[in-house]
Amino acid sequence: MPLLYWLSFALVTSIYIVLALIIAGASVAGVPLQGAAGLSGLVLFTPGGSLLIWLMVIVIAANACSWNFTASRLLYAGGRTGAFPGAFGKLSKRNIPVSSLVGLYVLSILLILGTYIFKIPVSTMMLLVNQNFVFLYAFIILAYWKTETGRQKWVFSVLALLSLGFLISGFTWKIVYPVFLIGFGYYRFIGKRSLDKTNKQGKEIIVREDAQELPYPIRH
């Protein structure tokens, strides 16, 4: 498994480096490359370009499906743990989180209508979503720093924080959105933990009162 992770890391990093070099070279040559549309324009000049465009469409559709599947499972897990309404934490007879999928579908439709009505660019919506991943990256760095030992944790933590600072440098007021989500999640977590503690104390009090009312002592 460690070897697999390192090979995957090297492969993905090399792909991003090659893509960055291609984009930089195209920019110097005066060819605009922005998003999938810009890349498709560059792909057309390569051998088998039409086939590559179809492959890009398939990959984009697969990514969209994987996002929906993953998000529906997150809603389901949130419904089971109390972070979301309990209706999202139920499965159908075929063990499918139907309520989570339907809720996600309705939310997606509302977001699409909102971007159309209020003329919100798709790039802005993507920036809002990507900010969440950046904040998750920050928590991963914190978890790594707290669990690892030795000199290497300082080296990797510092390098990771530098890359994180580079990613966050382009954020403006939109950073309020992930901060609100983190604060709201922490508030729900603290509230649920205090509620569980109160319920536990209440059950202990009831057990003690029942034990005192018994005509004979309980032996353990």
Coordinates of C-alpha atoms in Angstrom, one line a residue:
M1 CA 0.0 0.0 0.0
P2 CA 2.7 2.6 0.8
L3 CA 4.4 1.8 -2.6
L4 CA 1.0 2.2 -4.3
Y5 CA 0.5 5.6 -2.7
W6 CA 3.9 6.8 -3.7
L7 CA 3.5 5.6 -7.3
S8 CA 0.1 7.3 -7.5
F9 CA 1.5 10.5 -6.1
A10 CA 4.4 10.5 -8.6
L11 CA 2.0 9.7 -11.5
V12 CA -0.5 12.4 -10.6
T13 CA 2.2 15.0 -10.0
S14 CA 3.9 14.3 -13.3
I15 CA 0.6 14.7 -15.1
Y16 CA 0.0 18.1 -13.5
I17 CA 3.5 19.2 -14.3
V18 CA 3.1 18.2 -17.9
L19 CA -0.3 20.0 -18.1
A20 CA 1.2 23.1 -16.5
L21 CA 4.0 23.2 -19.0
I22 CA 1.5 22.8 -21.9
I23 CA -0.6 25.6 -20.6
A24 CA 2.4 27.9 -20.1
G25 CA 3.7 27.1 -23.6
A26 CA 0.2 27.7 -25.1
S27 CA -0.1 31.0 -23.2
V28 CA 3.3 32.2 -24.5
A29 CA 2.2 31.3 -28.0
G30 CA -1.0 33.3 -27.6
V31 CA -3.4 30.3 -27.5
P32 CA -6.0 30.9 -24.7
L33 CA -6.6 27.8 -22.5
Q34 CA -9.4 28.2 -20.0
G35 CA -11.2 25.2 -18.6
A36 CA -12.3 22.2 -20.7
A37 CA -13.2 24.4 -23.7
G38 CA -9.7 25.7 -24.0
L39 CA -8.2 22.3 -23.6
S40 CA -10.5 20.8 -26.2
G41 CA -9.3 23.5 -28.7
L42 CA -5.7 22.4 -28.0
V43 CA -6.6 18.7 -28.3
L44 CA -8.0 19.2 -31.8
F45 CA -4.5 19.9 -33.2
T46 CA -3.1 16.6 -31.9
P47 CA -3.4 13.2 -33.6
G48 CA -6.8 11.6 -32.8
G49 CA -8.1 14.8 -31.4
S50 CA -11.7 14.1 -32.0
L51 CA -11.4 10.8 -30.1
L52 CA -9.7 12.6 -27.2
I53 CA -12.5 15.1 -27.0
W54 CA -15.0 12.3 -26.6
L55 CA -12.8 10.8 -23.9
M56 CA -12.8 14.2 -22.2
V57 CA -16.6 14.3 -22.3
I58 CA -16.8 10.8 -20.8
V59 CA -14.4 11.8 -18.0
I60 CA -16.3 14.9 -17.2
A61 CA -19.6 13.0 -17.0
A62 CA -18.0 10.3 -14.9
N63 CA -16.7 13.0 -12.5
A64 CA -20.2 14.6 -12.2
C65 CA -21.7 11.2 -11.4
S66 CA -19.0 10.4 -8.8
W67 CA -19.6 13.8 -7.2
N68 CA -23.4 13.1 -6.9
F69 CA -22.8 9.6 -5.6
T70 CA -20.3 10.8 -3.0
A71 CA -22.4 13.8 -1.9
S72 CA -25.5 11.6 -1.5
R73 CA -23.5 9.2 0.8
L74 CA -22.3 12.2 2.8
L75 CA -25.9 13.3 3.2
Y76 CA -26.8 9.8 4.3
A77 CA -24.0 9.7 6.8
G78 CA -25.0 13.1 8.1
G79 CA -28.5 11.9 8.6
R80 CA -27.3 8.9 10.5
T81 CA -25.1 11.0 12.8
G82 CA -27.6 13.8 13.3
A83 CA -25.7 16.5 11.3
F84 CA -28.6 16.5 8.8
P85 CA -32.3 15.7 9.2
G86 CA -32.9 12.0 10.0
A87 CA -34.8 11.5 6.7
F88 CA -31.5 11.6 4.8
G89 CA -30.2 8.7 6.9
K90 CA -32.7 6.1 5.7
L91 CA -32.2 3.5 3.0
S92 CA -34.7 2.0 0.6
K93 CA -35.5 -1.7 0.4
R94 CA -32.6 -2.1 -2.1
N95 CA -30.2 -0.3 0.3
I96 CA -30.1 2.9 -1.8
P97 CA -30.2 6.3 -0.1
V98 CA -33.1 7.5 -2.2
S99 CA -34.0 10.5 0.1
S100 CA -30.3 11.7 -0.1
L101 CA -30.2 11.4 -3.9
V102 CA -33.6 13.2 -4.3
G103 CA -32.5 15.9 -1.9
L104 CA -29.3 16.4 -3.7
Y105 CA -31.1 16.5 -7.0
V106 CA -33.5 19.2 -5.8
L107 CA -30.5 21.2 -4.4
S108 CA -28.6 20.9 -7.7
I109 CA -31.7 22.2 -9.6
L110 CA -32.0 25.1 -7.2
L111 CA -28.3 26.0 -7.6
I112 CA -28.5 25.8 -11.4
L113 CA -31.6 28.1 -11.4
G114 CA -29.8 30.4 -8.9
T115 CA -26.8 30.8 -11.1
Y116 CA -29.0 31.5 -14.1
I117 CA -31.3 34.0 -12.4
F118 CA -28.7 35.9 -10.5
K119 CA -26.1 35.7 -13.4
I120 CA -23.5 34.0 -11.2
P121 CA -20.5 32.7 -13.3
V122 CA -19.7 29.0 -13.1
S123 CA -16.1 29.9 -12.2
T124 CA -17.4 31.6 -9.1
M125 CA -19.4 28.5 -8.0
M126 CA -16.4 26.3 -8.7
L127 CA -14.2 28.6 -6.6
L128 CA -16.7 28.3 -3.7
V129 CA -16.6 24.5 -3.9
N130 CA -12.8 24.3 -4.2
Q131 CA -12.4 26.4 -1.1
N132 CA -14.0 23.6 0.9
F133 CA -11.4 21.2 -0.3
V134 CA -8.6 23.7 0.6
F135 CA -9.9 23.9 4.1
L136 CA -10.1 20.1 4.3
Y137 CA -6.5 20.1 3.2
A138 CA -5.7 22.4 6.1
F139 CA -7.3 20.0 8.6
I140 CA -5.4 17.1 7.0
I141 CA -2.2 19.0 7.6
L142 CA -3.2 19.5 11.2
A143 CA -4.1 15.8 11.7
Y144 CA -0.8 14.8 10.1
W145 CA 1.2 17.1 12.4
K146 CA -0.6 15.8 15.5
T147 CA -0.2 12.1 14.7
E148 CA 3.3 12.0 13.2
T149 CA 6.6 12.2 15.2
G150 CA 10.1 13.0 14.4
R151 CA 11.8 15.5 12.1
Q152 CA 9.9 14.6 9.0
K153 CA 6.6 15.9 10.4
W154 CA 8.0 19.4 10.6
V155 CA 9.4 19.3 7.1
F156 CA 6.2 18.0 5.4
S157 CA 4.0 20.2 7.5
V158 CA 5.9 23.4 6.6
L159 CA 5.9 22.5 2.9
A160 CA 2.2 21.7 3.0
L161 CA 1.5 25.0 4.8
L162 CA 3.4 26.9 2.2
S163 CA 1.4 25.3 -0.6
L164 CA -1.8 26.0 1.3
G165 CA -0.9 29.6 1.7
F166 CA -0.3 29.8 -2.0
L167 CA -3.8 28.4 -2.7
I168 CA -5.5 30.6 -0.2
S169 CA -3.8 33.8 -1.4
G170 CA -6.4 34.2 -4.2
F171 CA -9.4 34.0 -2.0
T172 CA -11.3 37.2 -1.0
W173 CA -14.6 37.6 0.8
K174 CA -15.7 34.3 -0.5
I175 CA -13.7 32.7 2.2
V176 CA -16.7 33.4 4.5
Y177 CA -18.5 30.5 3.0
P178 CA -16.2 27.6 4.1
V179 CA -15.6 29.4 7.4
F180 CA -19.3 29.4 8.0
L181 CA -19.6 25.7 7.1
I182 CA -16.8 24.8 9.5
G183 CA -18.3 27.0 12.3
F184 CA -21.8 25.6 11.8
G185 CA -20.5 22.0 11.8
Y186 CA -18.6 22.6 15.0
Y187 CA -21.6 24.2 16.6
R188 CA -23.8 21.1 15.7
F189 CA -21.0 18.8 17.0
I190 CA -20.8 20.6 20.3
G191 CA -24.6 20.8 20.6
K192 CA -25.0 17.0 19.9
R193 CA -22.2 16.1 22.3
S194 CA -23.8 18.2 25.1
L195 CA -27.2 16.7 24.4
D196 CA -25.7 13.1 24.5
K197 CA -24.1 14.0 27.8
T198 CA -27.4 15.4 29.2
N199 CA -29.3 12.3 28.1
K200 CA -26.6 10.0 29.7
Q201 CA -26.8 11.9 33.0
G202 CA -30.6 11.7 32.9
K203 CA -30.5 7.9 32.3
E204 CA -28.0 7.5 35.2
I205 CA -30.3 9.4 37.5
I206 CA -33.3 7.3 36.5
V207 CA -31.3 4.1 37.1
R208 CA -30.3 5.3 40.6
E209 CA -33.9 6.2 41.5
D210 CA -35.1 2.8 40.3
A211 CA -32.4 1.1 42.3
Q212 CA -33.4 3.0 45.5
E213 CA -37.0 2.0 45.1
L214 CA -36.2 -1.8 44.8
P215 CA -37.1 -3.8 48.0
Y216 CA -33.8 -5.6 47.9
P217 CA -30.3 -4.4 47.0
I218 CA -28.8 -5.1 43.6
R219 CA -25.7 -7.3 43.7
H220 CA -23.1 -7.0 40.9

